[in-house]
Amino acid sequence: MTTQPTPEMRAVYAQTLLDLAQQDERILLLEADLMRATGTRPFLEALPSRTYNVGVAEANLVGLAAGLSATGKIPFANTFACFAARRAYDQFFISANYARLNVKLVGTDPGVTAAYNGGTHMTFEDLGLMRNIPGLVVLEPCDPVSLAELIRQTAYHAGCTYMRLHRGVAPAIHASQGHLLLGKGVMLRDGEDLTLIAAGVVMVNEALAAADLLANDGHSAAVIDMHTIKPIDIELVLESATRTGALVTCENHQVINGLGSAVAEVLAERRPTLLRRVGVQDEFGEVGPLDYLKERFGLTAENIRQQALDLLQAKSGR
Amino acid sequence: MEEHEKRFLAAKAKKVRQLTIDSIGRLGVGHVGGSMSIAEVLTLLYYRHMNVDPQDPRRRDRDQLVLSKGHAGPSLYAVLADKGYFPMDWLHTLNRGGTRLPSHCDRNLTPGVDMTTGSLGQGLSAAVGIALGNRLDNIESTVYCIIGDGESNEGQVWEAAQAASQYCLGNLIAFTDYNKMQIDGYMCDVMNIEDLTAKWVAFGWFALRVNGHDLEEMDRAIERAKAQKHRPSMIVLDTIKGKGIYFAEGKLASHNMPVAYADALEAIDRLEKEG
Ligand SMILES: Cc1ncc(C[n+]2csc(CCOP(=O)(O)OP(=O)(O)O)c2C)c(N)n1
Ligand SMILES: [Mg+2]
C-alpha cells in the first residue's frame, strides 16, 4: 500500500493558479486581507504586479474583479466563503454575472470548517445563494487531484464561477485527472442498493466512510463525487435513481437550496425516487472544533448510515 | 485623574490582559493581537465611564458598547467576567463546543455583550441605530463603539459615519484601534487609511487622536467627546498590536496565533513582575 501525500488544499490552489498565471498573463489574483488564510502568498511573491490586496473590503474586491474582467483579464478573487457569498452578493450578481463578465470567485472555509471562527463565519447558504444566479457555475472539489484540474477548467470557462475551497489538508481520492469535467459527477465507488451523492472534502470523505459502514451492514452503496453543484449532472442523477432506486445527498451546507435540493429538483420532475438529504437542517452555525461541529450538525458517516438504513427500509417496504 | 484611580485602572488593564491570554492559552490559539491592543480602552470604559449594571445586563438606560472588531471578544469577556456578568470559569470555555463565549461577540450568548459582531464593518451602523433608538426613547445614555483600522477599509464604516453625522448623534462615541496592522501586513502596505483623523473630521465628526495605552490621555479625550452634544465623536487610538504579551507585542503574526499554555503562563508572570 502506498501512502498518499496530503497537501493542504489551499497550497494546491495557490500553486495551480500560479502555474496557470505563469503561462497566461491574463490571470490575476485578488485578495481582501485574508491572504494568510487563503494561502496565496507564493503567488504574490512570484507575481507581485499581478496581485491586488484590496484590504478588508469584499464588495470592492468583487467589483474590481468585474472591472478587470471587462478589460479581458481573468481575475480570481478570494475571501472566506461567508464574505464571498453574503457580503459581496450584489456586486457578484450585478457587476459580474448580470453584466455577463468573467469573475472567478473563491470562498474558503465553507460550512463547519469555519470552526473556531464561529457562527458569523459559518456559511451554510453560499451554495444556495450562488445556485440562484442564472448561468453561474458552482463547484466544490473534494481532493487535491480534482481541485487542480477543476481550477484549470474554471479559468477557461467562459463566464463567472464560484468555488468553495477547503483550506486544510485533504487525502487524494481521485486516482487521476483524466475523467474530470466541470458539470460531470464522478462515480467513486459502484454499488447496487443505494447511491450516496456528496460534494466537498468533508462530506465526500464521510460518504466513503459511510459506504464502508453500510457494507458491514450488508448493503452496497455507490458513492458519487458531485463536484459541480450547478449545473448538476442530470444524467448521472437519473441513472443512479434508476439503478439503485434510493439516494442520499451529503453536504456541508443547509439542505435548503444546496446539493440535496439540486438533486431533489431533478428527481421530482423526471423520476420520483426515494431521497434523504444529509446536511444542516435550517440552523445557523456556531463555534467549536471541527469534530464537535460535524457531530452537532449530523455531518458524519454514522448519520449518513442511519439515514441510508432508514431509506433502505422504506425502499424494501415499497 | 487621581493617582489612586490611575493605579486602580492600570491594575485592571493588566488583569484583563492576564485573563485574556489565559483563556486563549487554554484553547491553544486565538486573536491575541487585537485583543491586547484594546485592553486600556475597555478598562476605561467599563471601570470608569460606562453606566452599566452586571446584575441587569439589558437595563434599558445603560450605556452600551458595540465591539465592532468582534474578533477581540476574548478581552471583552475578561472584563465582563471580572465585573461579575458571569462566572470567571466561563473564561476557560472560550470557543469550546457549546460555549457561551465564542471567538466573535454574540449578544444572545454572553451576558453583557450588547451586539453581535464578527463580520467587520457592520458594528458602527448598529451603534448608530442604537444611538438613534435611545434618542427616540429619550434615554440619556452613551453608545460606544470600537472599530479596527483594517476594518476601516470597509465601505460600510463610512456609510455609518455619514449617517451619524447627518443625524447629529452626540450620544455616540467611537474609537479606532489604530494598531497599524491588518492580517496581511501593515496598513500602509496593504490598504492605507491615512489621514485617518482628517477623514473623520471631513465626515463631520469631532475627532481626536491619542495614545491608546495612556489612560489619562484617553480619559481626557473621552471627557471632551462626552461634551459634544450635537455630533458624534471618533477617538483614534494609537496602539500596539499584541501590547503587553512578550511573544505577540508589535508582531504581525499576533493577529490569530497559536499559543502554548506554558507561554501564556509565562506572559502572565511577566505582566505581574512588570507591575
Ligand atoms: C467582513 C469581514 N471580512 C474579513 C474578515 C476577516 N478578518 C478578521 S480580522 C481581519 C483584519 C482586521 O484588521 P483590524 O481591523 O486592523 O483588526 P485588529 O488589528 O484590531 O485585530 C480580517 C480581515 C471579517 N471578520 N469580516
Ligand atoms: Mg489593526
mmCIF file of N, CA, C and O and ligand atoms in Angstrom, chain B residues 149-150 177 179-182 241, ligand 2:
data_model
loop_
_atom_site.group_PDB
_atom_site.id
_atom_site.type_symbol
_atom_site.label_atom_id
_atom_site.label_comp_id
_atom_site.label_asym_id
_atom_site.label_seq_id
_atom_site.Cartn_x
_atom_site.Cartn_y
_atom_site.Cartn_z
ATOM 1 N N ASP B 149 -8.624 49.303 12.595
ATOM 2 C CA ASP B 149 -8.104 50.125 11.496
ATOM 3 C C ASP B 149 -8.251 49.363 10.173
ATOM 4 O O ASP B 149 -8.687 49.926 9.166
ATOM 5 N N GLY B 150 -7.944 48.070 10.192
ATOM 6 C CA GLY B 150 -8.191 47.273 8.984
ATOM 7 C C GLY B 150 -9.677 47.271 8.646
ATOM 8 O O GLY B 150 -10.075 47.410 7.485
ATOM 9 N N ASP B 177 -9.121 51.406 16.873
ATOM 10 C CA ASP B 177 -7.920 50.766 17.417
ATOM 11 C C ASP B 177 -6.850 50.821 16.318
ATOM 12 O O ASP B 177 -6.739 49.917 15.487
ATOM 13 N N ASN B 179 -3.775 50.148 15.428
ATOM 14 C CA ASN B 179 -2.534 49.409 15.692
ATOM 15 C C ASN B 179 -1.691 49.248 14.421
ATOM 16 O O ASN B 179 -0.671 48.572 14.426
ATOM 17 N N LYS B 180 -2.133 49.874 13.350
ATOM 18 C CA LYS B 180 -1.376 49.956 12.084
ATOM 19 C C LYS B 180 -1.230 48.612 11.362
ATOM 20 O O LYS B 180 -0.475 48.498 10.408
ATOM 21 N N MET B 181 -1.931 47.610 11.853
ATOM 22 C CA MET B 181 -1.797 46.285 11.225
ATOM 23 C C MET B 181 -3.140 45.696 10.861
ATOM 24 O O MET B 181 -4.097 45.787 11.637
ATOM 25 N N GLN B 182 -3.209 45.072 9.690
ATOM 26 C CA GLN B 182 -4.314 44.200 9.355
ATOM 27 C C GLN B 182 -3.737 42.808 9.196
ATOM 28 O O GLN B 182 -2.585 42.581 9.584
ATOM 29 N N LYS B 241 -0.292 46.431 18.443
ATOM 30 C CA LYS B 241 -0.946 45.128 18.388
ATOM 31 C C LYS B 241 -0.204 44.149 19.315
ATOM 32 O O LYS B 241 1.027 44.138 19.367
HETATM 33 MG MG MG C 2 -5.434 46.593 13.100
#
